[in-house]
mmCIF file of C-alpha atoms in Angstrom:
data_model
loop_
_atom_site.group_PDB
_atom_site.id
_atom_site.type_symbol
_atom_site.label_atom_id
_atom_site.label_comp_id
_atom_site.label_asym_id
_atom_site.label_seq_id
_atom_site.Cartn_x
_atom_site.Cartn_y
_atom_site.Cartn_z
ATOM 1 C CA UNK S 184 -87.252 169.047 -81.509
ATOM 2 C CA UNK S 185 -85.127 171.777 -83.067
ATOM 3 C CA UNK S 186 -84.601 169.720 -86.214
ATOM 4 C CA UNK S 187 -88.279 168.845 -86.421
ATOM 5 C CA UNK S 188 -89.212 172.496 -86.106
ATOM 6 C CA UNK S 189 -86.604 173.617 -88.656
ATOM 7 C CA UNK S 190 -87.394 171.024 -91.315
ATOM 8 C CA UNK S 191 -91.122 171.226 -90.597
ATOM 9 C CA UNK S 192 -91.091 174.967 -91.273
ATOM 10 C CA UNK S 193 -89.269 174.473 -94.566
ATOM 11 C CA UNK S 194 -91.663 171.705 -95.614
ATOM 12 C CA UNK S 195 -94.664 173.900 -94.803
ATOM 13 C CA UNK S 196 -93.184 176.812 -96.767
ATOM 14 C CA UNK S 197 -92.718 174.465 -99.736
ATOM 15 C CA UNK S 198 -96.278 173.147 -99.519
ATOM 16 C CA UNK S 199 -95.053 169.647 -98.686
ATOM 17 C CA UNK S 200 -97.083 167.239 -96.530
ATOM 18 C CA UNK S 201 -96.364 167.298 -92.777
ATOM 19 C CA UNK S 202 -93.185 165.421 -91.914
ATOM 20 C CA UNK S 203 -93.122 162.309 -89.761
ATOM 21 C CA UNK S 204 -90.037 161.707 -87.635
ATOM 22 C CA UNK S 205 -88.638 158.625 -85.922
ATOM 23 C CA UNK S 206 -86.047 158.805 -83.134
ATOM 24 C CA UNK S 207 -83.552 156.046 -83.932
ATOM 25 C CA UNK S 208 -81.534 156.399 -80.749
ATOM 26 C CA UNK S 209 -83.071 154.265 -78.020
ATOM 27 C CA UNK S 210 -85.338 152.290 -80.358
ATOM 28 C CA UNK S 211 -85.279 148.498 -80.276
ATOM 29 C CA UNK S 212 -83.881 146.692 -83.298
ATOM 30 C CA UNK S 213 -87.276 145.645 -84.672
ATOM 31 C CA UNK S 214 -88.763 149.139 -84.498
ATOM 32 C CA UNK S 215 -85.613 150.637 -86.015
ATOM 33 C CA UNK S 216 -85.618 148.188 -88.926
ATOM 34 C CA UNK S 217 -89.295 148.871 -89.634
ATOM 35 C CA UNK S 218 -88.777 152.634 -89.456
ATOM 36 C CA UNK S 219 -85.805 152.504 -91.822
ATOM 37 C CA UNK S 220 -87.807 150.460 -94.325
ATOM 38 C CA UNK S 221 -90.391 153.264 -94.372
ATOM 39 C CA UNK S 222 -87.963 156.199 -94.227
ATOM 40 C CA UNK S 223 -87.180 158.551 -97.100
ATOM 41 C CA UNK S 224 -84.302 160.427 -95.411
ATOM 42 C CA UNK S 225 -81.959 160.386 -92.421
ATOM 43 C CA UNK S 226 -80.715 163.297 -90.301
ATOM 44 C CA UNK S 227 -77.643 162.833 -88.096
ATOM 45 C CA UNK S 228 -77.725 165.498 -85.403
ATOM 46 C CA UNK S 229 -75.237 167.064 -83.023
ATOM 47 C CA UNK S 230 -74.260 165.440 -79.745
ATOM 48 C CA UNK S 231 -71.494 163.814 -77.710
ATOM 49 C CA UNK S 232 -68.044 162.899 -79.000
ATOM 50 C CA UNK S 233 -67.437 159.818 -81.124
ATOM 51 C CA UNK S 234 -65.213 157.195 -79.510
ATOM 52 C CA UNK S 235 -61.738 157.834 -80.981
ATOM 53 C CA UNK S 236 -61.132 154.098 -81.208
ATOM 54 C CA UNK S 237 -63.393 154.210 -84.268
ATOM 55 C CA UNK S 238 -60.714 156.162 -86.105
ATOM 56 C CA UNK S 239 -57.705 154.337 -84.689
ATOM 57 C CA UNK S 240 -56.830 156.765 -81.889
ATOM 58 C CA UNK S 241 -58.273 155.055 -78.801
ATOM 59 C CA UNK S 242 -55.754 156.707 -76.481
ATOM 60 C CA UNK S 243 -57.272 160.096 -77.338
ATOM 61 C CA UNK S 244 -60.279 159.492 -75.080
ATOM 62 C CA UNK S 245 -58.395 161.742 -72.646
ATOM 63 C CA UNK S 246 -58.978 164.680 -75.049
ATOM 64 C CA UNK S 247 -62.682 163.911 -75.510
ATOM 65 C CA UNK S 248 -65.718 165.033 -73.609
ATOM 66 C CA UNK S 249 -68.680 162.727 -73.072
ATOM 67 C CA UNK S 250 -68.691 159.668 -75.327
ATOM 68 C CA UNK S 251 -71.820 157.676 -76.180
ATOM 69 C CA UNK S 252 -70.821 154.335 -77.691
ATOM 70 C CA UNK S 253 -74.450 153.257 -77.965
ATOM 71 C CA UNK S 254 -75.156 156.193 -80.233
ATOM 72 C CA UNK S 255 -72.009 155.406 -82.223
ATOM 73 C CA UNK S 256 -73.394 151.930 -82.923
ATOM 74 C CA UNK S 257 -76.826 153.219 -83.960
ATOM 75 C CA UNK S 258 -75.413 155.843 -86.308
ATOM 76 C CA UNK S 259 -73.064 153.290 -87.850
ATOM 77 C CA UNK S 260 -76.138 151.180 -88.687
ATOM 78 C CA UNK S 261 -77.957 154.245 -90.035
ATOM 79 C CA UNK S 262 -75.115 155.145 -92.365
ATOM 80 C CA UNK S 263 -74.827 151.536 -93.521
ATOM 81 C CA UNK S 264 -78.477 151.741 -94.588
ATOM 82 C CA UNK S 265 -77.952 155.140 -96.198
ATOM 83 C CA UNK S 266 -75.122 153.714 -98.301
ATOM 84 C CA UNK S 267 -76.953 150.517 -99.165
ATOM 85 C CA UNK S 268 -80.233 152.116 -100.132
ATOM 86 C CA UNK S 269 -79.222 155.570 -101.339
ATOM 87 C CA UNK S 270 -81.254 157.318 -98.625
ATOM 88 C CA UNK S 271 -80.765 161.095 -98.606
ATOM 89 C CA UNK S 272 -78.879 162.065 -95.464
ATOM 90 C CA UNK S 273 -77.855 165.333 -93.832
ATOM 91 C CA UNK S 274 -75.316 165.331 -91.001
ATOM 92 C CA UNK S 275 -74.946 168.324 -88.670
ATOM 93 C CA UNK S 276 -71.930 168.882 -86.402
ATOM 94 C CA UNK S 277 -71.360 165.430 -84.867
ATOM 95 C CA UNK S 278 -73.292 164.122 -87.891
ATOM 96 C CA UNK S 279 -70.592 165.379 -90.266
ATOM 97 C CA UNK S 280 -67.928 163.946 -88.000
ATOM 98 C CA UNK S 281 -69.573 160.539 -87.916
ATOM 99 C CA UNK S 282 -69.926 160.495 -91.717
ATOM 100 C CA UNK S 283 -66.190 161.103 -91.977
ATOM 101 C CA UNK S 284 -65.316 158.420 -89.425
ATOM 102 C CA UNK S 285 -67.742 155.901 -90.953
ATOM 103 C CA UNK S 286 -66.068 156.504 -94.322
ATOM 104 C CA UNK S 287 -62.566 155.845 -92.971
ATOM 105 C CA UNK S 288 -61.484 159.365 -92.062
ATOM 106 C CA UNK S 289 -60.258 160.694 -88.728
ATOM 107 C CA UNK S 290 -60.899 163.609 -86.367
ATOM 108 C CA UNK S 291 -58.934 166.110 -84.362
ATOM 109 C CA UNK S 292 -59.983 164.974 -80.857
ATOM 110 C CA UNK S 293 -59.590 168.526 -79.494
ATOM 111 C CA UNK S 294 -59.339 171.392 -81.993
ATOM 112 C CA UNK S 295 -57.252 173.778 -79.851
ATOM 113 C CA UNK S 296 -54.513 171.109 -79.743
ATOM 114 C CA UNK S 297 -54.313 171.363 -83.545
ATOM 115 C CA UNK S 298 -54.277 175.167 -83.526
ATOM 116 C CA UNK S 299 -57.946 175.777 -84.344
ATOM 117 C CA UNK S 300 -59.688 178.330 -82.135
ATOM 118 C CA UNK S 301 -63.123 179.919 -82.078
ATOM 119 C CA UNK S 302 -65.385 176.933 -82.705
ATOM 120 C CA UNK S 303 -66.842 176.622 -79.212
ATOM 121 C CA UNK S 304 -67.196 178.859 -76.210
ATOM 122 C CA UNK S 305 -70.106 181.086 -77.078
ATOM 123 C CA UNK S 306 -70.383 184.825 -77.529
ATOM 124 C CA UNK S 307 -71.902 187.660 -75.536
ATOM 125 C CA UNK S 308 -75.367 186.647 -74.390
ATOM 126 C CA UNK S 309 -75.122 183.112 -75.811
ATOM 127 C CA UNK S 310 -72.898 180.718 -73.909
ATOM 128 C CA UNK S 311 -73.486 177.724 -76.221
ATOM 129 C CA UNK S 312 -73.378 179.371 -79.656
ATOM 130 C CA UNK S 313 -70.135 180.544 -81.230
ATOM 131 C CA UNK S 314 -70.319 182.534 -84.461
ATOM 132 C CA UNK S 315 -67.676 182.275 -87.155
ATOM 133 C CA UNK S 316 -67.281 182.677 -90.895
ATOM 134 C CA UNK S 317 -67.991 179.782 -93.255
ATOM 135 C CA UNK S 318 -66.904 179.936 -96.897
ATOM 136 C CA UNK S 319 -67.890 177.642 -99.776
ATOM 137 C CA UNK S 320 -64.661 176.463 -101.414
ATOM 138 C CA UNK S 321 -66.064 174.132 -104.089
ATOM 139 C CA UNK S 322 -69.346 174.716 -105.936
ATOM 140 C CA UNK S 323 -71.969 171.996 -106.186
ATOM 141 C CA UNK S 324 -75.731 171.683 -106.470
ATOM 142 C CA UNK S 325 -78.570 169.421 -105.459
ATOM 143 C CA UNK S 326 -81.491 169.795 -107.819
ATOM 144 C CA UNK S 327 -82.029 173.508 -108.232
ATOM 145 C CA UNK S 328 -80.351 174.435 -104.928
ATOM 146 C CA UNK S 329 -76.855 175.711 -105.734
ATOM 147 C CA UNK S 330 -74.018 176.022 -103.232
ATOM 148 C CA UNK S 331 -71.550 178.286 -104.978
ATOM 149 C CA UNK S 332 -68.161 179.728 -104.117
ATOM 150 C CA UNK S 333 -69.553 183.238 -103.799
ATOM 151 C CA UNK S 334 -71.463 182.163 -100.692
ATOM 152 C CA UNK S 335 -70.098 182.920 -97.258
ATOM 153 C CA UNK S 336 -71.523 184.025 -93.947
ATOM 154 C CA UNK S 337 -71.340 183.822 -90.185
ATOM 155 C CA UNK S 338 -73.083 180.805 -88.714
ATOM 156 C CA UNK S 339 -73.599 179.078 -85.375
ATOM 157 C CA UNK S 340 -70.897 176.645 -84.308
ATOM 158 C CA UNK S 341 -70.505 174.576 -81.141
ATOM 159 C CA UNK S 342 -67.891 171.829 -81.330
ATOM 160 C CA UNK S 343 -64.385 171.043 -80.116
ATOM 161 C CA UNK S 344 -63.650 168.280 -82.640
ATOM 162 C CA UNK S 345 -63.411 168.370 -86.417
ATOM 163 C CA UNK S 346 -62.195 166.641 -89.555
ATOM 164 C CA UNK S 347 -58.504 165.771 -89.626
ATOM 165 C CA UNK S 348 -58.032 163.178 -92.403
ATOM 166 C CA UNK S 349 -60.926 163.392 -94.853
ATOM 167 C CA UNK S 350 -62.533 160.051 -95.725
ATOM 168 C CA UNK S 351 -61.641 159.047 -99.312
ATOM 169 C CA UNK S 352 -65.273 158.785 -100.408
ATOM 170 C CA UNK S 353 -65.996 162.443 -99.625
ATOM 171 C CA UNK S 354 -65.161 165.870 -101.017
ATOM 172 C CA UNK S 355 -64.699 168.975 -98.887
ATOM 173 C CA UNK S 356 -66.807 171.935 -100.040
ATOM 174 C CA UNK S 357 -66.746 174.491 -97.224
ATOM 175 C CA UNK S 358 -64.274 175.648 -94.624
ATOM 176 C CA UNK S 359 -63.779 177.967 -91.670
ATOM 177 C CA UNK S 360 -60.987 180.538 -91.336
ATOM 178 C CA UNK S 361 -57.751 178.640 -90.816
ATOM 179 C CA UNK S 362 -58.777 175.908 -93.240
ATOM 180 C CA UNK S 363 -60.791 173.570 -90.997
ATOM 181 C CA UNK S 364 -63.233 171.589 -93.140
ATOM 182 C CA UNK S 365 -66.823 172.654 -92.445
ATOM 183 C CA UNK S 366 -68.744 170.944 -95.263
ATOM 184 C CA UNK S 367 -68.395 167.521 -96.908
ATOM 185 C CA UNK S 368 -70.395 165.554 -99.471
ATOM 186 C CA UNK S 369 -70.242 162.033 -100.824
ATOM 187 C CA UNK S 370 -68.451 161.717 -104.160
ATOM 188 C CA UNK S 371 -70.647 159.017 -105.727
ATOM 189 C CA UNK S 372 -73.917 160.885 -106.227
ATOM 190 C CA UNK S 373 -75.258 158.077 -108.436
ATOM 191 C CA UNK S 374 -75.135 155.669 -105.488
ATOM 192 C CA UNK S 375 -76.267 158.201 -102.873
ATOM 193 C CA UNK S 376 -77.629 161.393 -104.484
ATOM 194 C CA UNK S 377 -77.612 163.455 -101.278
ATOM 195 C CA UNK S 378 -75.135 162.611 -98.517
ATOM 196 C CA UNK S 379 -73.971 165.917 -97.066
ATOM 197 C CA UNK S 380 -72.440 166.986 -93.785
ATOM 198 C CA UNK S 381 -71.969 170.455 -92.295
ATOM 199 C CA UNK S 382 -70.133 171.442 -89.134
ATOM 200 C CA UNK S 383 -72.290 174.504 -88.422
ATOM 201 C CA UNK S 384 -75.897 174.383 -87.211
ATOM 202 C CA UNK S 385 -78.237 175.549 -90.015
ATOM 203 C CA UNK S 386 -81.340 175.256 -87.842
ATOM 204 C CA UNK S 387 -79.838 177.566 -85.204
ATOM 205 C CA UNK S 388 -78.419 180.101 -87.654
ATOM 206 C CA UNK S 389 -80.135 182.783 -89.722
ATOM 207 C CA UNK S 390 -83.090 181.466 -91.690
ATOM 208 C CA UNK S 391 -83.703 182.069 -95.367
ATOM 209 C CA UNK S 392 -80.120 181.565 -96.558
ATOM 210 C CA UNK S 393 -78.708 178.946 -98.901
ATOM 211 C CA UNK S 394 -76.282 177.666 -96.243
ATOM 212 C CA UNK S 395 -79.087 177.294 -93.712
ATOM 213 C CA UNK S 396 -82.571 176.658 -95.090
ATOM 214 C CA UNK S 397 -81.132 175.734 -98.491
ATOM 215 C CA UNK S 398 -79.604 172.630 -96.932
ATOM 216 C CA UNK S 399 -82.915 171.553 -95.454
ATOM 217 C CA UNK S 400 -84.721 172.257 -98.714
ATOM 218 C CA UNK S 401 -82.205 170.222 -100.705
ATOM 219 C CA UNK S 402 -82.631 167.300 -98.300
ATOM 220 C CA UNK S 403 -86.435 167.410 -98.509
ATOM 221 C CA UNK S 404 -86.435 167.643 -102.288
ATOM 222 C CA UNK S 405 -84.031 164.713 -102.531
ATOM 223 C CA UNK S 406 -86.327 162.732 -100.218
ATOM 224 C CA UNK S 407 -89.346 163.593 -102.355
ATOM 225 C CA UNK S 408 -87.629 161.977 -105.367
ATOM 226 C CA UNK S 409 -87.604 158.542 -103.715
#
């Protein structure tokens, strides 16, 4: 619902038609195939940990929280379709992590073990939302939405895993203090014009900024080009 509200607000502000959403998780295979045939974009949302066996570290289940292998399978199918058909796709938090794993990268199964602190645990008055700095390290653009190296800000984070080995098909474009990758995008923009992942939660952070609403706007504009 949060993603529907966030993207719906941006679409309304842009004068775009009302958005229609389909929940892939839990759908039967026929309904999912039909929905994907009619879809113009995919959003991979936050959620439970990815099974570490998918990135060759099955023994690290001991460092994971809840794992949903059914969701892993569905999102693998979604990203296969994204790659095959060039569907615009935005991944948030777990969504970024799954993009990286799907592309052959790996994750830190528990960030504190790798020396990264301050990505989960909340702050005063908000037990689920941690705030930390995000900096753009490599400029890029999607249409007329520019993500430039002069952009930085404090955004909502809530995760205990993150990118370790970056998948070869992706570039890193944003990071948190300490160097943890916070933003990735697919290198081959001719094959998939918009395939972008962010570790922070743009829909739960301050509205009206390039690193929040700008991401949603870029996704919607890429979808409108299909």
